[in-house]
Amino acid sequence: MRAFRSLIGVTASAVISRIAVLITLVAYGHTVPLAEYQNILLIVAIAVTLQVMFDTSSLGTFIIQKSDSGSRLEDFFSGKKISFIAGIVTVCVCSFVGMVMNAGGDVVIAAFGLGVLAASESVTRYSRWVWQVKSEFAQYAVVDWALSVNRIIYSSLVFFAGSVAWATSVVVMTSATIVSAAVIAAQRCVLRDSGPTAGRASLFEFARAATPFVLGVSLSAAYSQLPTLMLGLRSDVASGATFAAATRITQPTEIAPAALANVALPKLVGRNRGRSRIVMAQLSAAIAIALVCAASIYLAVPVISQVLNYPESLIYPVIGVLVLALPIKFVNYQLVVLAIATGLIKARVIATALIAVLTLVATWIVAPLGPVQVAVVVLCAEALLCAILCGSIMRMKRLQKRELGIDENPTLLSRT
């Protein structure tokens, strides 16, 4: 029951955070002309891409693997430095893109504000691992609630006040407050559990050790986020904006498998007995939720297009393909966590790198044909990644049984 409540709490907070992103799109969709709105959609796609590529919460995945609390304290300070550097880069890149678009002052200011939001979310979510490793998911969820309120305040100012500059000024102050509060609270929690006398690890050593974990996330961003940008470059802004709008509708549903994975990770690490039951429960839940989400999104497209103030005829075909990828993508989330828990870190990185290269090459080729063809590429990429991860996990299980002298023919993940 406690695990179920934790899952509900984490999922609810993640749902609110994704709804807050959609509220931002709604606010801009009803306050700026379509041409500027399409530019802002591309900027949102860039901000999300950087947020995923620099997702410092993956550093928490690395730190959770640590066996002693002293090393966790050392790594906390190194990870904090990296998260702040990633945040600064995000703000700079978004602002630069807004300037080179040459679409007007509001677009430039919006680019800076969206960059600040993305950076603050990445830096703040880094601190969540402190509560995740202790299974204190109430505190874990508070971070998402605070960030959601911050984004909703920003969107409300854009919509009701009609001033992007005013909204950006306010969000800079509120974001700084939230980041400071979250990092200080996490640091105090780590110090309380570890003791203030523990030393600090070298930033270079930490970055080198954490690279396999962060690289896996960065490469996944390459095939899940970069197609939007490549479509805008190879085709036109309208095509890129259409694909960005469609992905902003489908990708928020990924919070469900992500929440399942976050709750399961501490249980799977260093555990052999009962792992099969946990994995099968995770996969079953992921598939069931994916089917519900896919059907709901496809049926709700007319309403969503009106809310976003974006032409339904443009996004309907793209969403029709993207929802087909949801069940596979939801399963992939659980397979990635299982791969991490069983030590297949390098295999995960290699698989993700292969998928990223193939996806980007295929996207570059088909981008001039339109966003629907790019959506088909994304669908194929998810299916291929699922096959590779399943094969790697099954191979690892066979090797383990061979080392133990057990002669069995395990079925797909049934005895993992």
Coordinates of C-alpha atoms in Angstrom, one line a residue:
M1 CA 0.0 0.0 0.0
R2 CA 2.8 2.4 0.8
A3 CA 4.5 1.7 -2.5
F4 CA 1.2 2.3 -4.3
R5 CA 0.7 5.7 -2.5
S6 CA 4.3 6.6 -3.4
L7 CA 3.6 5.8 -7.0
I8 CA 0.4 7.8 -7.0
G9 CA 2.1 10.8 -5.4
V10 CA 5.1 10.8 -7.8
T11 CA 2.8 10.3 -10.8
A12 CA 0.4 13.1 -9.7
S13 CA 3.3 15.6 -9.2
A14 CA 4.7 14.7 -12.6
V15 CA 1.3 15.0 -14.3
I16 CA 1.0 18.5 -12.9
S17 CA 4.4 19.4 -14.1
R18 CA 3.6 18.4 -17.7
I19 CA 0.2 20.1 -17.6
A20 CA 2.0 23.2 -16.6
V21 CA 4.1 23.0 -19.8
L22 CA 0.9 22.7 -21.8
I23 CA -0.5 25.7 -20.0
T24 CA 2.5 27.7 -21.2
L25 CA 1.8 26.7 -24.8
V26 CA -1.9 27.6 -24.3
A27 CA -0.9 31.0 -22.9
Y28 CA 1.3 31.9 -25.9
G29 CA -1.1 30.3 -28.4
H30 CA -3.8 32.8 -27.4
T31 CA -1.7 35.9 -27.0
V32 CA 0.8 36.0 -30.0
P33 CA 0.3 35.7 -33.8
L34 CA 0.6 32.2 -35.4
A35 CA 4.0 33.1 -37.0
E36 CA 5.5 34.0 -33.6
Y37 CA 3.7 31.1 -31.9
Q38 CA 5.5 28.7 -34.3
N39 CA 8.8 30.2 -33.4
I40 CA 8.0 29.9 -29.7
L41 CA 7.1 26.2 -30.2
L42 CA 10.5 25.6 -31.7
I43 CA 12.1 27.4 -28.8
V44 CA 10.1 25.2 -26.4
A45 CA 11.4 22.1 -28.3
I46 CA 15.0 23.4 -28.0
A47 CA 14.5 24.1 -24.3
V48 CA 13.1 20.6 -23.7
T49 CA 15.9 19.0 -25.8
L50 CA 18.6 20.8 -23.7
Q51 CA 16.6 19.9 -20.5
V52 CA 16.7 16.2 -21.4
M53 CA 20.3 16.2 -22.7
F54 CA 21.5 18.0 -19.5
D55 CA 19.0 16.0 -17.3
T56 CA 21.0 16.2 -14.1
S57 CA 18.5 14.0 -12.4
S58 CA 20.3 11.2 -14.2
L59 CA 23.3 12.1 -11.9
G60 CA 21.0 11.0 -9.1
T61 CA 20.6 7.6 -10.8
F62 CA 24.4 7.3 -10.7
I63 CA 24.7 8.4 -7.0
I64 CA 22.0 6.0 -5.9
Q65 CA 24.3 3.2 -7.0
K66 CA 26.7 4.3 -4.2
S67 CA 26.8 1.8 -1.3
D68 CA 27.8 4.2 1.5
S69 CA 26.4 7.6 2.5
G70 CA 29.8 9.2 2.7
S71 CA 30.5 8.9 -1.0
R72 CA 27.0 10.2 -1.7
L73 CA 27.9 13.4 0.1
E74 CA 31.0 13.7 -1.9
D75 CA 29.1 13.2 -5.1
F76 CA 26.3 15.6 -4.1
F77 CA 28.6 18.6 -4.3
S78 CA 30.1 17.6 -7.6
G79 CA 26.7 16.9 -9.1
K80 CA 25.5 20.3 -7.9
K81 CA 28.3 22.1 -9.8
I82 CA 27.5 20.2 -13.0
S83 CA 23.8 20.9 -12.7
F84 CA 24.4 24.7 -12.4
I85 CA 26.8 24.7 -15.4
A86 CA 24.1 22.8 -17.4
G87 CA 21.5 25.4 -16.4
I88 CA 23.7 28.3 -17.5
V89 CA 24.3 26.6 -20.9
T90 CA 20.5 26.1 -21.4
V91 CA 19.7 29.7 -20.8
C92 CA 22.5 30.9 -23.1
V93 CA 21.5 28.6 -26.0
C94 CA 17.8 29.4 -25.8
S95 CA 18.5 33.1 -25.7
F96 CA 20.9 32.9 -28.7
V97 CA 18.3 31.0 -30.7
G98 CA 15.7 33.6 -29.9
M99 CA 18.0 36.3 -31.2
V100 CA 19.0 34.6 -34.4
M101 CA 15.4 33.9 -35.3
N102 CA 15.0 37.6 -35.8
A103 CA 11.3 37.3 -35.1
G104 CA 10.8 40.3 -32.8
G105 CA 11.6 41.4 -29.2
D106 CA 8.8 39.3 -27.6
V107 CA 10.3 36.1 -29.1
V108 CA 13.7 37.0 -27.7
I109 CA 12.4 37.7 -24.3
A110 CA 10.2 34.5 -24.4
A111 CA 13.3 32.5 -25.4
F112 CA 15.2 33.8 -22.3
G113 CA 12.2 33.1 -20.0
L114 CA 11.7 29.6 -21.3
G115 CA 15.4 29.0 -21.0
V116 CA 15.3 30.1 -17.3
L117 CA 12.3 27.8 -16.7
A118 CA 14.1 24.8 -18.2
A119 CA 17.3 25.5 -16.4
S120 CA 15.6 25.9 -13.0
E121 CA 13.7 22.7 -13.5
S122 CA 16.9 20.7 -14.4
V123 CA 18.9 22.1 -11.5
T124 CA 16.1 21.6 -8.9
R125 CA 15.2 18.1 -10.0
Y126 CA 18.8 17.1 -9.5
S127 CA 18.2 17.4 -5.7
R128 CA 15.3 14.8 -5.8
W129 CA 17.6 11.8 -5.6
V130 CA 18.3 12.7 -1.9
W131 CA 14.7 11.7 -1.1
Q132 CA 14.4 9.1 -3.8
V133 CA 17.2 6.9 -2.3
K134 CA 15.4 7.1 1.1
S135 CA 12.0 6.4 -0.4
E136 CA 10.7 9.7 0.9
F137 CA 8.5 10.3 -2.1
A138 CA 6.4 13.0 -0.5
Q139 CA 9.4 15.3 -0.4
Y140 CA 10.4 14.0 -3.8
A141 CA 7.0 15.1 -5.2
V142 CA 7.2 18.6 -3.6
V143 CA 9.9 19.6 -6.0
D144 CA 7.7 19.0 -9.1
W145 CA 4.8 20.8 -7.4
A146 CA 6.9 23.9 -6.7
L147 CA 8.2 23.9 -10.3
S148 CA 4.7 23.5 -11.7
V149 CA 3.4 26.5 -9.7
N150 CA 6.3 28.5 -10.9
R151 CA 5.5 27.7 -14.5
I152 CA 1.8 28.3 -14.1
I153 CA 2.6 31.8 -12.6
Y154 CA 4.7 32.6 -15.6
S155 CA 2.0 31.4 -18.0
S156 CA -0.7 33.3 -16.2
L157 CA 1.2 36.5 -16.4
V158 CA 1.7 36.0 -20.2
F159 CA -2.0 35.2 -20.7
F160 CA -3.7 37.7 -18.4
A161 CA -1.2 40.6 -18.3
G162 CA -0.1 40.2 -22.0
S163 CA 3.4 41.1 -21.1
V164 CA 6.2 38.6 -21.9
A165 CA 8.8 41.0 -20.3
W166 CA 6.9 41.2 -17.0
A167 CA 6.4 37.5 -16.9
T168 CA 10.1 36.8 -17.5
S169 CA 11.2 39.3 -14.8
V170 CA 8.9 37.5 -12.3
V171 CA 10.0 34.0 -13.3
V172 CA 13.7 34.8 -12.8
M173 CA 13.1 35.7 -9.2
T174 CA 10.7 32.8 -8.4
S175 CA 13.0 30.3 -10.1
A176 CA 16.0 31.5 -8.2
T177 CA 14.0 31.1 -4.9
I178 CA 12.9 27.6 -5.8
V179 CA 16.3 26.4 -6.9
S180 CA 18.0 27.8 -3.7
A181 CA 15.4 26.2 -1.4
A182 CA 15.5 22.8 -3.0
V183 CA 19.3 22.6 -3.2
I184 CA 19.7 23.8 0.4
A185 CA 17.1 21.4 1.7
A186 CA 18.8 18.5 -0.1
Q187 CA 22.2 19.5 1.1
R188 CA 21.0 19.6 4.7
C189 CA 19.4 16.2 4.3
V190 CA 22.7 14.7 3.0
L191 CA 24.8 16.3 5.6
R192 CA 22.5 15.1 8.4
D193 CA 22.7 11.5 7.1
S194 CA 26.4 11.5 6.2
G195 CA 28.0 13.9 8.7
P196 CA 29.8 17.1 7.8
T197 CA 33.3 15.7 8.0
A198 CA 33.1 13.7 4.8
G199 CA 35.5 14.8 2.1
R200 CA 34.6 15.9 -1.4
A201 CA 35.4 14.0 -4.6
S202 CA 37.2 15.6 -7.5
L203 CA 34.7 17.1 -10.0
F204 CA 36.6 15.4 -12.9
E205 CA 36.5 12.0 -11.2
F206 CA 32.8 12.3 -10.5
A207 CA 32.1 13.4 -14.1
R208 CA 34.1 10.5 -15.5
A209 CA 32.4 8.0 -13.3
A210 CA 28.9 9.4 -14.0
T211 CA 29.4 9.7 -17.8
P212 CA 27.7 6.3 -18.7
F213 CA 24.6 7.3 -16.8
V214 CA 24.4 10.8 -18.2
L215 CA 25.4 9.7 -21.7
G216 CA 22.5 7.3 -21.9
V217 CA 20.0 10.1 -21.1
S218 CA 21.8 12.5 -23.5
L219 CA 21.7 10.0 -26.4
S220 CA 18.0 9.3 -25.7
A221 CA 17.4 13.0 -26.2
A222 CA 19.1 12.8 -29.5
Y223 CA 16.5 10.5 -31.0
S224 CA 13.5 11.7 -29.1
Q225 CA 14.0 15.5 -29.2
L226 CA 16.4 16.4 -32.1
P227 CA 14.0 15.2 -34.9
T228 CA 11.9 18.3 -34.2
L229 CA 14.8 20.6 -34.7
M230 CA 16.1 18.8 -37.7
L231 CA 12.6 19.0 -39.3
G232 CA 12.6 22.7 -38.8
L233 CA 16.0 23.0 -40.4
R234 CA 15.4 20.6 -43.3
S235 CA 11.8 21.6 -44.1
D236 CA 10.4 24.8 -42.7
V237 CA 9.4 26.4 -39.4
A238 CA 5.8 25.4 -39.8
S239 CA 6.6 21.7 -40.2
G240 CA 8.9 21.9 -37.2
A241 CA 6.3 23.7 -35.1
T242 CA 3.7 21.1 -36.1
F243 CA 5.9 18.2 -35.0
A244 CA 6.8 20.2 -31.8
A245 CA 3.1 20.7 -31.0
A246 CA 2.3 17.0 -31.5
T247 CA 5.2 15.9 -29.3
R248 CA 4.2 18.4 -26.6
I249 CA 0.8 16.5 -26.5
T250 CA 2.1 12.9 -26.5
Q251 CA 5.4 13.2 -24.5
P252 CA 3.7 14.4 -21.3
T253 CA 2.2 10.9 -21.0
E254 CA 5.7 9.6 -20.5
I255 CA 5.6 10.7 -16.9
A256 CA 3.6 7.6 -16.0
P257 CA 6.4 5.1 -17.1
A258 CA 9.0 7.4 -15.7
A259 CA 7.2 7.4 -12.3
L260 CA 7.0 3.6 -12.4
A261 CA 10.7 3.4 -13.2
N262 CA 11.7 5.9 -10.4
V263 CA 9.8 3.9 -7.8
A264 CA 11.1 0.6 -9.0
L265 CA 14.8 1.5 -9.3
P266 CA 15.7 1.5 -5.5
K267 CA 14.0 -1.9 -5.2
L268 CA 15.8 -3.5 -8.2
V269 CA 19.3 -2.4 -7.4
G270 CA 21.3 -5.1 -5.7
R271 CA 18.3 -7.5 -5.5
N272 CA 17.9 -10.9 -7.0
R273 CA 15.0 -12.4 -5.2
G274 CA 11.6 -11.1 -6.2
R275 CA 13.0 -9.1 -9.1
S276 CA 11.0 -11.1 -11.6
R277 CA 7.7 -10.2 -9.9
I278 CA 8.6 -6.5 -9.8
V279 CA 9.6 -6.5 -13.5
M280 CA 6.5 -8.2 -14.7
A281 CA 4.3 -5.9 -12.7
Q282 CA 6.1 -2.9 -14.1
L283 CA 5.8 -4.0 -17.7
S284 CA 2.1 -4.9 -17.3
A285 CA 1.3 -1.6 -15.7
A286 CA 3.3 0.3 -18.4
I287 CA 1.5 -1.4 -21.3
A288 CA -2.0 -0.9 -19.7
I289 CA -1.4 2.8 -19.0
A290 CA 0.1 3.3 -22.5
L291 CA -3.0 1.9 -24.2
V292 CA -5.3 4.2 -22.2
C293 CA -3.1 7.2 -22.9
A294 CA -2.9 6.5 -26.6
A295 CA -6.6 6.1 -27.1
S296 CA -7.4 9.1 -25.0
I297 CA -5.0 11.4 -26.8
Y298 CA -6.2 10.3 -30.3
L299 CA -9.8 10.9 -29.4
A300 CA -9.1 14.2 -27.7
V301 CA -7.1 15.8 -30.6
P302 CA -10.0 18.1 -31.7
V303 CA -10.3 19.5 -28.2
I304 CA -6.6 19.8 -27.7
S305 CA -6.1 21.6 -31.0
Q306 CA -8.7 24.2 -30.0
V307 CA -7.1 24.7 -26.6
L308 CA -3.7 25.2 -28.1
N309 CA -5.1 27.3 -30.9
Y310 CA -3.3 25.2 -33.5
P311 CA -4.8 23.8 -36.7
E312 CA -6.2 20.3 -36.1
S313 CA -5.6 19.2 -39.7
L314 CA -1.9 19.7 -39.2
I315 CA -1.3 17.8 -36.0
Y316 CA -3.9 14.9 -36.3
P317 CA -1.8 12.7 -38.8
V318 CA 1.4 13.2 -36.7
I319 CA -0.3 12.3 -33.5
G320 CA -1.9 9.3 -35.1
V321 CA 1.6 7.8 -35.7
L322 CA 3.1 9.0 -32.4
V323 CA 0.5 7.4 -30.2
L324 CA 1.4 4.0 -31.8
A325 CA 4.8 4.4 -30.3
L326 CA 3.6 5.0 -26.8
P327 CA 3.2 1.3 -25.7
I328 CA 6.7 0.5 -26.9
K329 CA 8.2 3.7 -25.3
F330 CA 6.5 2.9 -22.0
V331 CA 8.0 -0.6 -22.0
N332 CA 11.4 0.9 -22.9
Y333 CA 11.4 3.0 -19.7
Q334 CA 11.1 -0.2 -17.6
L335 CA 13.7 -2.0 -19.6
V336 CA 16.2 0.8 -19.2
V337 CA 15.7 0.7 -15.4
L338 CA 16.2 -3.1 -15.4
A339 CA 19.3 -2.7 -17.5
I340 CA 20.7 -0.2 -15.0
A341 CA 19.8 -2.4 -12.0
T342 CA 21.5 -5.5 -13.6
G343 CA 24.7 -3.6 -14.5
L344 CA 24.1 -3.3 -18.2
I345 CA 25.1 0.4 -18.2
K346 CA 27.5 0.1 -21.2
A347 CA 25.0 -2.0 -23.2
R348 CA 22.4 0.6 -22.6
V349 CA 24.7 3.4 -23.8
I350 CA 25.7 1.5 -26.9
A351 CA 22.1 0.6 -27.8
T352 CA 21.0 4.2 -27.3
A353 CA 23.9 5.5 -29.4
L354 CA 23.1 3.2 -32.2
I355 CA 19.4 4.2 -32.2
A356 CA 20.4 7.9 -32.0
V357 CA 22.6 7.6 -35.1
L358 CA 20.1 5.7 -37.1
T359 CA 17.2 8.0 -36.1
L360 CA 19.1 11.2 -36.9
V361 CA 20.3 9.9 -40.3
A362 CA 16.8 8.7 -41.2
T363 CA 15.2 11.9 -40.0
W364 CA 17.6 14.0 -42.1
I365 CA 16.6 11.9 -45.2
V366 CA 12.8 12.0 -44.7
A367 CA 12.5 15.5 -43.1
P368 CA 11.7 17.2 -46.5
L369 CA 8.7 14.9 -46.9
G370 CA 7.0 16.2 -43.8
P371 CA 6.3 15.6 -40.1
V372 CA 4.3 12.4 -40.6
Q373 CA 7.3 10.7 -42.1
V374 CA 9.5 11.8 -39.2
A375 CA 6.9 10.4 -36.8
V376 CA 7.3 7.0 -38.5
V377 CA 11.0 7.2 -38.0
V378 CA 10.5 7.8 -34.3
L379 CA 8.1 4.8 -34.1
C380 CA 10.7 2.5 -35.8
A381 CA 13.4 3.8 -33.4
E382 CA 11.4 2.9 -30.3
A383 CA 10.7 -0.6 -31.6
L384 CA 14.4 -1.2 -32.5
L385 CA 15.5 0.0 -29.1
C386 CA 13.0 -2.3 -27.4
A387 CA 14.3 -5.3 -29.3
I388 CA 18.0 -4.4 -28.5
L389 CA 17.3 -4.0 -24.8
C390 CA 15.3 -7.2 -24.6
G391 CA 18.1 -9.1 -26.3
S392 CA 20.8 -7.6 -24.0
I393 CA 18.9 -8.5 -20.9
M394 CA 18.1 -12.0 -22.0
R395 CA 21.8 -12.5 -23.0
M396 CA 22.9 -11.3 -19.5
K397 CA 20.5 -13.7 -17.9
R398 CA 21.8 -16.7 -19.9
L399 CA 25.4 -15.8 -19.1
Q400 CA 24.5 -15.7 -15.4
K401 CA 22.8 -19.0 -15.5
R402 CA 25.8 -20.5 -17.4
E403 CA 28.2 -19.3 -14.8
L404 CA 26.0 -20.9 -12.1
G405 CA 25.8 -24.1 -14.1
I406 CA 22.0 -23.9 -14.6
D407 CA 20.6 -25.3 -17.8
E408 CA 17.4 -23.4 -18.6
N409 CA 15.7 -21.8 -21.5
P410 CA 14.3 -18.6 -20.0
T411 CA 11.4 -16.9 -21.7
L412 CA 11.4 -13.2 -22.5
L413 CA 12.1 -11.4 -19.2
S414 CA 10.0 -13.9 -17.3
R415 CA 12.9 -14.9 -15.0
T416 CA 14.9 -11.7 -15.1

